[in-house]
GROMACS .gro file of C-alpha atoms in nm:
model
  476
    1MET     CA    1  13.720  21.619  15.994
    2ASP     CA    2  13.774  21.802  16.331
    3ASN     CA    3  13.936  22.096  16.431
    4ASP     CA    4  14.223  21.867  16.665
    5SER     CA    5  14.266  21.660  16.316
    6THR     CA    6  14.287  21.946  16.039
    7LYS     CA    7  14.496  22.135  16.331
    8LYS     CA    8  14.736  21.826  16.362
    9ASN     CA    9  14.777  21.761  15.993
   10ALA     CA   10  14.844  22.082  15.953
   11LYS     CA   11  15.158  22.111  16.210
   12ASN     CA   12  15.266  21.801  16.054
   13LEU     CA   13  15.294  21.902  15.691
   14THR     CA   14  15.489  22.202  15.823
   15ASN     CA   15  15.667  21.993  15.981
   16GLU     CA   16  15.839  21.892  15.642
   17LYS     CA   17  15.871  22.158  15.487
   18SER     CA   18  16.057  22.309  15.814
   19ASN     CA   19  16.242  21.947  15.791
   20LYS     CA   20  16.136  21.966  16.232
   21TYR     CA   21  15.952  21.709  16.381
   22ASN     CA   22  15.812  21.739  16.744
   23VAL     CA   23  15.940  21.491  17.002
   24GLU     CA   24  15.710  21.241  16.900
   25GLU     CA   25  15.740  21.199  16.527
   26ARG     CA   26  16.186  21.242  16.601
   27ILE     CA   27  16.132  20.908  16.842
   28LYS     CA   28  15.888  20.764  16.605
   29LEU     CA   29  16.166  20.784  16.326
   30LEU     CA   30  16.401  20.636  16.435
   31PHE     CA   31  16.276  20.311  16.614
   32ASP     CA   32  16.179  20.049  16.424
   33GLU     CA   33  15.729  20.087  16.434
   34ASN     CA   34  15.540  20.044  16.759
   35SER     CA   35  15.813  19.879  16.902
   36PHE     CA   36  15.895  20.197  17.144
   37VAL     CA   37  15.869  20.168  17.546
   38GLU     CA   38  15.800  20.488  17.771
   39ILE     CA   39  15.962  20.506  18.112
   40GLY     CA   40  15.822  20.763  18.345
   41SER     CA   41  15.515  20.886  18.160
   42TYR     CA   42  15.407  20.979  18.480
   43ILE     CA   43  15.661  21.092  18.656
   44ARG     CA   44  15.526  21.468  18.713
   45GLU     CA   45  15.786  21.761  18.545
   46LYS     CA   46  15.767  22.085  18.579
   47ASN     CA   47  15.667  22.317  18.299
   48THR     CA   48  15.885  22.066  18.051
   49ARG     CA   49  15.935  21.689  17.901
   50VAL     CA   50  16.163  21.508  17.902
   51ILE     CA   51  16.063  21.084  17.731
   52THR     CA   52  16.281  20.853  17.869
   53GLY     CA   53  16.246  20.495  17.709
   54TYR     CA   54  16.312  20.201  17.488
   55GLY     CA   55  16.289  20.067  17.167
   56THR     CA   56  16.426  19.832  16.917
   57VAL     CA   57  16.617  19.949  16.586
   58SER     CA   58  16.687  19.752  16.344
   59GLY     CA   59  16.600  19.418  16.600
   60LYS     CA   60  16.858  19.537  16.841
   61LEU     CA   61  16.798  19.660  17.177
   62VAL     CA   62  16.834  20.048  17.193
   63TYR     CA   63  16.802  20.366  17.480
   64ALA     CA   64  16.636  20.714  17.432
   65TYR     CA   65  16.559  20.984  17.605
   66ALA     CA   66  16.445  21.271  17.395
   67PHE     CA   67  16.333  21.684  17.500
   68ASP     CA   68  16.038  21.826  17.387
   69TYR     CA   69  16.113  22.111  17.265
   70GLU     CA   70  15.728  22.270  17.275
   71LEU     CA   71  15.685  22.232  17.620
   72ASN     CA   72  15.883  22.618  17.775
   73GLY     CA   73  16.115  22.529  17.529
   74GLY     CA   74  16.233  22.161  17.681
   75VAL     CA   75  16.381  22.324  17.941
   76PHE     CA   76  16.665  22.135  18.134
   77THR     CA   77  16.535  22.030  18.578
   78LYS     CA   78  16.646  21.861  18.796
   79LYS     CA   79  16.358  21.623  18.742
   80ALA     CA   80  16.460  21.549  18.468
   81SER     CA   81  16.798  21.561  18.493
   82GLU     CA   82  16.649  21.193  18.745
   83LYS     CA   83  16.447  21.028  18.456
   84ILE     CA   84  16.772  21.038  18.216
   85CYS     CA   85  17.018  20.889  18.543
   86ASN     CA   86  16.745  20.605  18.527
   87ILE     CA   87  16.772  20.523  18.157
   88MET     CA   88  17.173  20.576  18.127
   89ASP     CA   89  17.145  20.350  18.415
   90MET     CA   90  16.948  20.104  18.265
   91ALA     CA   91  17.143  20.101  17.914
   92ALA     CA   92  17.437  20.044  18.103
   93LYS     CA   93  17.281  19.708  18.316
   94MET     CA   94  17.184  19.593  17.978
   95GLY     CA   95  17.463  19.647  17.791
   96ALA     CA   96  17.211  19.861  17.523
   97PRO     CA   97  17.345  20.188  17.319
   98ILE     CA   98  17.145  20.516  17.431
   99VAL     CA   99  17.024  20.786  17.179
  100LYS     CA  100  17.030  21.120  17.341
  101MET     CA  101  16.842  21.362  17.180
  102TYR     CA  102  16.869  21.739  17.242
  103ASP     CA  103  16.665  22.020  17.182
  104SER     CA  104  16.620  22.277  17.520
  105ILE     CA  105  16.685  22.599  17.499
  106GLY     CA  106  16.922  22.588  17.901
  107SER     CA  107  16.795  22.489  18.195
  108ASP     CA  108  16.540  22.617  18.479
  109LEU     CA  109  16.718  22.869  18.646
  110SER     CA  110  16.459  22.928  18.951
  111GLU     CA  111  16.620  22.581  19.097
  112ASN     CA  112  16.864  22.731  19.169
  113LEU     CA  113  17.188  22.488  19.287
  114ASP     CA  114  16.976  22.216  19.232
  115ILE     CA  115  17.003  22.276  18.871
  116LEU     CA  116  17.403  22.248  18.892
  117LEU     CA  117  17.331  21.823  19.099
  118ALA     CA  118  17.157  21.765  18.770
  119TYR     CA  119  17.406  21.880  18.540
  120GLY     CA  120  17.694  21.648  18.744
  121LYS     CA  121  17.518  21.318  18.772
  122LEU     CA  122  17.425  21.435  18.364
  123ILE     CA  123  17.818  21.468  18.314
  124ASP     CA  124  17.837  21.210  18.540
  125LYS     CA  125  17.683  20.974  18.404
  126SER     CA  126  17.801  21.002  17.981
  127SER     CA  127  18.174  21.000  18.150
  128LYS     CA  128  18.121  20.620  18.335
  129PHE     CA  129  17.930  20.486  18.065
  130SER     CA  130  18.183  20.625  17.759
  131GLY     CA  131  18.268  20.280  17.600
  132VAL     CA  132  18.056  20.035  17.768
  133ILE     CA  133  17.813  20.139  17.592
  134PRO     CA  134  17.770  20.335  17.261
  135GLN     CA  135  17.618  20.675  17.331
  136ILE     CA  136  17.479  20.884  17.055
  137SER     CA  137  17.387  21.253  17.050
  138ILE     CA  138  17.145  21.460  16.719
  139VAL     CA  139  17.137  21.744  16.886
  140TYR     CA  140  16.872  21.882  16.686
  141SER     CA  141  16.811  22.330  16.786
  142ALA     CA  142  16.991  22.476  17.060
  143CYS     CA  143  17.212  22.303  17.357
  144SER     CA  144  17.355  22.551  17.577
  145GLY     CA  145  17.584  22.561  17.902
  146LEU     CA  146  17.677  22.264  18.092
  147LEU     CA  147  17.440  21.996  17.853
  148ALA     CA  148  17.583  22.074  17.524
  149VAL     CA  149  17.957  21.884  17.811
  150GLY     CA  150  17.656  21.575  17.822
  151SER     CA  151  17.586  21.627  17.467
  152ALA     CA  152  18.008  21.657  17.371
  153ILE     CA  153  18.038  21.361  17.595
  154SER     CA  154  17.950  21.039  17.291
  155ASP     CA  155  18.106  20.850  17.082
  156PHE     CA  156  17.890  21.050  16.783
  157ASN     CA  157  17.760  21.388  16.834
  158ILE     CA  158  17.509  21.476  16.527
  159VAL     CA  159  17.450  21.838  16.350
  160ILE     CA  160  17.221  21.964  16.124
  161ASN     CA  161  17.296  22.240  15.960
  162GLU     CA  162  17.170  22.599  15.984
  163SER     CA  163  16.952  22.448  16.250
  164SER     CA  164  17.179  22.290  16.576
  165GLN     CA  165  17.290  22.546  16.807
  166VAL     CA  166  17.610  22.430  17.081
  167TYR     CA  167  17.781  22.669  17.333
  168LEU     CA  168  17.860  22.703  17.683
  169ASN     CA  169  17.894  23.016  17.744
  170ASP     CA  170  17.526  23.258  17.649
  171PRO     CA  171  17.580  23.544  17.433
  172LYS     CA  172  17.497  23.828  17.618
  173ASP     CA  173  17.779  23.711  17.837
  174VAL     CA  174  18.000  23.685  17.533
  175ILE     CA  175  17.896  24.070  17.496
  176VAL     CA  176  17.978  24.186  17.800
  177HIS     CA  177  18.353  24.014  17.669
  178GLU     CA  178  18.432  24.189  17.349
  179SER     CA  179  18.264  24.477  17.326
  180LYS     CA  180  18.015  24.376  17.026
  181TYR     CA  181  17.725  24.281  16.963
  182ILE     CA  182  17.714  23.943  16.880
  183ASP     CA  183  17.467  23.575  16.814
  184SER     CA  184  17.545  23.216  16.901
  185LYS     CA  185  17.528  23.133  16.521
  186SER     CA  186  17.833  23.331  16.424
  187TYR     CA  187  18.046  23.066  16.697
  188GLY     CA  188  17.764  22.799  16.829
  189ASN     CA  189  17.670  22.687  16.471
  190ALA     CA  190  17.653  22.355  16.284
  191LEU     CA  191  17.963  22.466  16.101
  192ASN     CA  192  18.159  22.526  16.357
  193LEU     CA  193  18.090  22.251  16.591
  194MET     CA  194  18.209  22.014  16.279
  195ASP     CA  195  18.558  22.233  16.273
  196ASN     CA  196  18.665  22.243  16.652
  197GLY     CA  197  18.557  21.836  16.690
  198THR     CA  198  18.287  21.884  16.893
  199ALA     CA  199  18.060  21.705  16.683
  200GLN     CA  200  18.202  21.465  16.432
  201ILE     CA  201  17.909  21.402  16.131
  202LEU     CA  202  17.766  21.686  15.999
  203CYS     CA  203  17.346  21.692  15.859
  204ASP     CA  204  17.072  21.822  15.585
  205ASN     CA  205  16.848  21.772  15.802
  206GLU     CA  206  16.662  21.598  16.097
  207LYS     CA  207  16.543  21.279  15.899
  208GLN     CA  208  16.893  21.283  15.766
  209ALA     CA  209  16.996  21.277  16.075
  210ILE     CA  210  16.804  20.970  16.251
  211SER     CA  211  16.880  20.796  15.974
  212LEU     CA  212  17.201  20.829  16.030
  213ALA     CA  213  17.203  20.788  16.423
  214ARG     CA  214  17.020  20.380  16.296
  215LYS     CA  215  17.331  20.322  16.069
  216LEU     CA  216  17.531  20.419  16.294
  217VAL     CA  217  17.378  20.164  16.589
  218SER     CA  218  17.376  19.886  16.374
  219TYR     CA  219  17.732  19.939  16.301
  220LEU     CA  220  17.833  19.949  16.621
  221PRO     CA  221  17.828  19.685  16.902
  222SER     CA  222  17.567  19.646  17.161
  223ASN     CA  223  17.866  19.752  17.456
  224ASN     CA  224  18.161  19.674  17.478
  225LEU     CA  225  18.199  19.337  17.560
  226GLU     CA  226  18.017  19.288  17.192
  227PHE     CA  227  18.181  19.220  16.850
  228PRO     CA  228  17.985  19.437  16.646
  229ILE     CA  229  17.748  19.175  16.367
  230ASP     CA  230  17.864  19.064  16.110
  231ASP     CA  231  17.642  19.087  15.798
  232ASN     CA  232  17.765  18.723  15.577
  233ILE     CA  233  17.674  18.938  15.250
  234ASP     CA  234  17.722  18.731  14.898
  235GLU     CA  235  18.064  18.879  14.753
  236ASP     CA  236  17.931  18.801  14.415
  237SER     CA  237  17.645  19.040  14.422
  238ASN     CA  238  17.864  19.269  14.624
  239LYS     CA  239  18.137  19.259  14.432
  240LYS     CA  240  18.363  19.582  14.256
  241ASN     CA  241  18.530  19.567  13.962
  242LEU     CA  242  18.834  19.645  14.114
  243GLN     CA  243  19.055  19.626  13.844
  244ASN     CA  244  19.150  20.004  13.737
  245ILE     CA  245  19.233  20.075  14.071
  246CYS     CA  246  19.597  20.271  14.113
  247GLN     CA  247  19.606  20.521  14.332
  248ILE     CA  248  19.499  20.616  14.672
  249GLU     CA  249  19.162  20.879  14.613
  250ASN     CA  250  18.826  20.700  14.729
  251LEU     CA  251  18.981  20.403  14.802
  252SER     CA  252  18.736  20.344  15.101
  253GLU     CA  253  18.427  20.356  14.900
  254GLU     CA  254  18.578  20.107  14.627
  255ILE     CA  255  18.703  19.851  14.886
  256CYS     CA  256  18.400  19.929  15.132
  257ASP     CA  257  18.072  19.719  15.024
  258THR     CA  258  17.863  19.932  14.859
  259GLY     CA  259  17.567  20.238  15.006
  260THR     CA  260  17.836  20.120  15.343
  261LEU     CA  261  18.107  20.402  15.395
  262ILE     CA  262  18.029  20.729  15.679
  263ASN     CA  263  18.272  20.923  15.705
  264ILE     CA  264  18.346  21.031  16.021
  265ASN     CA  265  18.457  21.445  16.083
  266ASN     CA  266  18.300  21.453  15.673
  267ILE     CA  267  18.454  21.886  15.675
  268TRP     CA  268  18.755  21.800  15.888
  269ASN     CA  269  19.014  22.018  15.643
  270THR     CA  270  19.254  21.771  15.702
  271GLN     CA  271  19.510  21.506  15.434
  272VAL     CA  272  19.363  21.231  15.617
  273ASP     CA  273  18.985  21.037  15.641
  274THR     CA  274  18.785  20.866  15.836
  275ASN     CA  275  18.510  20.668  15.822
  276LEU     CA  276  18.319  20.409  15.932
  277GLY     CA  277  18.261  20.092  15.685
  278LYS     CA  278  18.177  19.745  15.609
  279ILE     CA  279  18.428  19.523  15.397
  280GLY     CA  280  18.286  19.208  15.325
  281GLY     CA  281  18.029  19.228  15.592
  282ILE     CA  282  18.310  19.341  15.850
  283VAL     CA  283  18.254  19.644  16.037
  284VAL     CA  284  18.559  19.828  15.983
  285GLY     CA  285  18.732  20.156  16.047
  286ILE     CA  286  18.971  20.328  15.703
  287ILE     CA  287  19.228  20.618  15.809
  288GLU     CA  288  19.242  20.726  15.457
  289SER     CA  289  19.565  20.950  15.438
  290ARG     CA  290  19.545  21.157  15.114
  291GLU     CA  291  19.724  21.124  14.825
  292GLY     CA  292  20.131  21.255  14.934
  293ALA     CA  293  19.985  21.450  15.265
  294LYS     CA  294  20.211  21.525  15.512
  295LEU     CA  295  19.979  21.547  15.826
  296THR     CA  296  19.952  21.844  16.093
  297ILE     CA  297  19.794  21.900  16.403
  298ARG     CA  298  19.476  21.783  16.282
  299ASP     CA  299  19.533  21.486  16.128
  300VAL     CA  300  19.686  21.356  16.392
  301ASN     CA  301  19.446  21.402  16.661
  302LYS     CA  302  19.193  21.315  16.401
  303ILE     CA  303  19.294  20.963  16.381
  304GLY     CA  304  19.402  20.958  16.759
  305ARG     CA  305  18.997  20.992  16.865
  306PHE     CA  306  18.883  20.758  16.518
  307VAL     CA  307  19.104  20.481  16.653
  308LYS     CA  308  19.029  20.543  17.085
  309VAL     CA  309  18.602  20.502  16.969
  310CYS     CA  310  18.715  20.150  16.754
  311ASP     CA  311  18.909  19.990  16.999
  312CYS     CA  312  18.650  20.149  17.274
  313PHE     CA  313  18.393  19.928  17.076
  314ASN     CA  314  18.598  19.618  16.914
  315ILE     CA  315  18.596  19.742  16.583
  316PRO     CA  316  18.909  19.665  16.380
  317ILE     CA  317  19.148  19.919  16.211
  318VAL     CA  318  19.237  19.915  15.852
  319SER     CA  319  19.473  20.188  15.755
  320LEU     CA  320  19.559  20.267  15.375
  321VAL     CA  321  19.879  20.468  15.328
  322ASP     CA  322  20.026  20.786  15.114
  323CYS     CA  323  20.174  20.995  15.399
  324LYS     CA  324  20.501  21.201  15.314
  325GLY     CA  325  20.529  21.281  15.681
  326PHE     CA  326  20.487  21.519  15.901
  327LEU     CA  327  20.405  21.935  15.786
  328GLU     CA  328  20.714  22.159  15.809
  329SER     CA  329  20.575  22.404  16.020
  330ILE     CA  330  20.756  22.664  16.255
  331ASP     CA  331  20.333  22.696  16.382
  332GLU     CA  332  20.214  22.371  16.453
  333GLU     CA  333  20.533  22.308  16.637
  334LYS     CA  334  20.494  22.620  16.857
  335GLN     CA  335  20.091  22.496  16.953
  336GLY     CA  336  20.254  22.116  17.001
  337PHE     CA  337  20.267  21.856  16.782
  338ILE     CA  338  20.482  21.677  16.914
  339MET     CA  339  20.208  21.678  17.223
  340GLU     CA  340  19.918  21.590  16.974
  341LEU     CA  341  20.150  21.287  16.810
  342ALA     CA  342  20.198  21.180  17.136
  343LYS     CA  343  19.930  21.085  17.214
  344THR     CA  344  19.824  20.941  16.901
  345PHE     CA  345  20.086  20.720  16.882
  346THR     CA  346  19.986  20.624  17.212
  347THR     CA  347  19.647  20.528  17.156
  348ILE     CA  348  19.752  20.374  16.887
  349THR     CA  349  19.984  20.138  17.044
  350GLN     CA  350  19.742  20.061  17.327
  351ALA     CA  351  19.466  19.985  17.047
  352THR     CA  352  19.383  19.585  17.078
  353VAL     CA  353  19.196  19.536  16.770
  354PRO     CA  354  19.315  19.358  16.518
  355LYS     CA  355  19.498  19.651  16.316
  356LEU     CA  356  19.632  19.667  15.975
  357ALA     CA  357  19.849  19.835  15.704
  358ILE     CA  358  19.797  19.896  15.341
  359ILE     CA  359  20.074  20.115  15.201
  360VAL     CA  360  19.914  20.214  14.893
  361GLY     CA  361  20.152  20.516  14.739
  362LYS     CA  362  20.468  20.644  15.008
  363ALA     CA  363  20.505  20.598  15.356
  364PHE     CA  364  20.838  20.857  15.454
  365GLY     CA  365  20.977  20.899  15.809
  366GLY     CA  366  20.728  20.910  16.048
  367ALA     CA  367  20.461  20.855  15.896
  368TYR     CA  368  20.496  20.541  15.790
  369THR     CA  369  20.580  20.421  16.222
  370LEU     CA  370  20.219  20.578  16.308
  371LEU     CA  371  20.009  20.467  16.021
  372SER     CA  372  20.197  20.156  15.947
  373GLY     CA  373  20.505  20.071  16.225
  374LYS     CA  374  20.540  19.649  16.169
  375GLU     CA  375  20.714  19.748  16.448
  376SER     CA  376  20.536  19.991  16.725
  377THR     CA  377  20.143  20.008  16.566
  378PHE     CA  378  19.993  19.732  16.340
  379ASP     CA  379  20.015  19.435  16.428
  380LEU     CA  380  19.969  19.328  15.927
  381VAL     CA  381  20.125  19.580  15.667
  382CYS     CA  382  20.079  19.514  15.380
  383ALA     CA  383  20.177  19.668  15.035
  384TRP     CA  384  20.175  19.796  14.656
  385PRO     CA  385  20.444  19.660  14.415
  386GLU     CA  386  20.469  20.055  14.367
  387SER     CA  387  20.466  20.172  14.663
  388GLU     CA  388  20.750  20.377  14.873
  389ILE     CA  389  20.941  20.351  15.180
  390CYS     CA  390  21.186  20.557  15.317
  391ILE     CA  391  21.311  20.670  15.633
  392MET     CA  392  21.304  21.052  15.438
  393GLU     CA  393  21.199  21.196  15.136
  394PRO     CA  394  21.427  21.042  14.912
  395LYS     CA  395  21.592  21.357  14.693
  396LYS     CA  396  21.652  21.519  15.067
  397LEU     CA  397  21.818  21.112  15.248
  398LEU     CA  398  22.045  21.125  14.851
  399SER     CA  399  22.116  21.475  14.906
  400ILE     CA  400  22.323  21.445  15.230
  401PHE     CA  401  22.430  21.070  15.112
  402TYR     CA  402  22.559  21.208  14.759
  403ARG     CA  403  22.685  21.512  14.955
  404ASP     CA  404  23.030  21.583  14.895
  405GLU     CA  405  22.984  21.461  14.514
  406ILE     CA  406  22.642  21.672  14.394
  407LEU     CA  407  22.885  21.941  14.588
  408GLU     CA  408  23.200  21.860  14.366
  409SER     CA  409  23.047  21.819  14.012
  410ASP     CA  410  23.120  22.110  13.738
  411ILE     CA  411  22.719  22.143  13.729
  412PRO     CA  412  22.595  22.082  14.056
  413LYS     CA  413  22.192  22.063  13.964
  414ARG     CA  414  22.243  21.819  13.692
  415LYS     CA  415  22.502  21.641  13.937
  416GLU     CA  416  22.217  21.601  14.221
  417ASN     CA  417  21.892  21.496  13.920
  418ASP     CA  418  22.082  21.229  13.810
  419ILE     CA  419  22.182  21.109  14.118
  420PHE     CA  420  21.791  21.142  14.253
  421ASP     CA  421  21.661  20.902  13.923
  422GLU     CA  422  21.968  20.638  13.977
  423LYS     CA  423  21.906  20.563  14.315
  424THR     CA  424  21.517  20.680  14.463
  425LYS     CA  425  21.379  20.326  14.346
  426GLU     CA  426  21.718  20.170  14.518
  427LEU     CA  427  21.645  20.380  14.808
  428THR     CA  428  21.286  20.329  14.857
  429ASP     CA  429  21.236  19.993  14.710
  430ILE     CA  430  20.927  19.793  14.817
  431TYR     CA  431  21.033  19.488  14.746
  432ARG     CA  432  21.396  19.525  15.046
  433ALA     CA  433  21.155  19.722  15.258
  434ALA     CA  434  20.964  19.344  15.262
  435GLU     CA  435  21.344  19.204  15.245
  436LYS     CA  436  21.417  19.344  15.606
  437GLY     CA  437  21.067  19.212  15.722
  438TYR     CA  438  20.907  19.676  15.741
  439VAL     CA  439  20.605  19.497  15.511
  440ASP     CA  440  20.479  19.141  15.550
  441ASN     CA  441  20.336  19.171  15.132
  442ILE     CA  442  20.295  19.250  14.905
  443ILE     CA  443  20.008  19.252  14.736
  444GLU     CA  444  19.822  19.361  14.381
  445PRO     CA  445  19.577  19.679  14.392
  446PRO     CA  446  19.319  19.418  14.269
  447SER     CA  447  19.329  19.234  14.576
  448THR     CA  448  19.320  19.384  14.825
  449LYS     CA  449  18.903  19.381  14.975
  450ASP     CA  450  19.019  19.074  14.888
  451ILE     CA  451  19.328  19.019  15.150
  452ILE     CA  452  19.144  19.265  15.354
  453ILE     CA  453  18.821  19.032  15.475
  454ASN     CA  454  19.145  18.715  15.520
  455SER     CA  455  19.333  18.934  15.749
  456LEU     CA  456  19.043  19.048  15.835
  457SER     CA  457  18.903  18.675  15.955
  458MET     CA  458  19.236  18.545  16.038
  459MET     CA  459  19.240  18.826  16.319
  460GLN     CA  460  18.969  18.801  16.491
  461SER     CA  461  19.050  18.576  16.807
  462LYS     CA  462  19.402  18.826  16.878
  463ARG     CA  463  19.483  18.856  17.279
  464GLU     CA  464  19.684  19.126  17.397
  465ILE     CA  465  19.856  19.094  17.743
  466ASN     CA  466  19.836  19.479  17.884
  467TYR     CA  467  20.017  19.579  18.198
  468PRO     CA  468  19.858  19.646  18.542
  469LYS     CA  469  19.842  20.029  18.546
  470LYS     CA  470  19.501  20.263  18.624
  471HIS     CA  471  19.538  20.395  18.283
  472GLY     CA  472  19.835  20.662  18.130
  473SER     CA  473  19.959  21.057  18.167
  474VAL     CA  474  20.061  21.040  17.798
  475LEU     CA  475  19.716  21.232  17.711
  476ILE     CA  476  19.691  21.450  17.984
   0.00000   0.00000   0.00000
């Protein structure tokens, strides 16, 4: 064996141990075997290298660009920007997804103002193609300045724990402002990115990140004019035992086809889970509120972002509801809860994809309207027999209705409890709600998956007429 081969094998062994691959290996892992074709390989770049090209992922046409960190740290230049913008234009013309792979120490400062122009072109393309073709970013290591903004303008931004570092301002500048030592890892690490919403998916290593990117590509349509591909799976071979379902916990996982669930924003500490998955081979976006949840600003913000992505790429939405309303908090009110709620209401009502809500627990107050509103947000509303609907929490409402009777009794607390026990069931009865049209159908828990499949199949031909306009102003 020659020295070059020995060095290459030793290097690959090191990469496997550290879970860090070079740019060629990353591309090889992303694309189907021998399918990648490089574009612009003869373009001369100044002390840097960005690989651009196309290939297939699970047989689907996909474009990609990837920074080569082994050459001058993958520095960003005007020429690199031109190559990236060219491949993005090709992806848009062909109506195909693009995967962006970032690993760059930053820009070549010697190019001065040319770099600002280069950043501007990259951000312009990402913004214009947002909602037109799927854009998936993988940030392997460093990604800073306006390049970080480019990575964030994606439908899904994947980061790697203890590896990804994404930040706007250089640590040296932050140190001057804060008057204390600060490392980029303290504010640009993967966990912070997940917490503040810059990234949507956290992975343990590069291989997992690439695997998830491949999975996302297979779920999403190639562009906004197409629909996600139905797998037409054999239901009998993938049927789960739903006979014991009686609560919302892990319901998304139970109703989805085996191994298809992808949790989006998976470490946000919220009362709502947002997931992509397949139900009967149909790609769906699932909003699942945790048992007895009370929504916060972060919850409604998370819901709004997720719905927007689903609506862009014709992915139907299923809402699994068990929610008592909105959190009563002065801090939430001061931080603009009303405005954030207005944004999410607008996003859901304007979404034209099929929208199915299933009330599996409580649906109180505004949470009913947001997550399962028949006249505002959802096309079809089903409910489990033991679920409850009320204008507000029943105890509070009964306390208002029977206030005088409770106060006039000899033992007000006992009287209050007696009224609660006697009247709550009648007040929240799901069958009465169905009689008034707030619920379309009452279903047994074991039939949930079959109902979802049937309902989404029925709504495949859904069409909505929208008023002509440039855009709404609520999201500003």
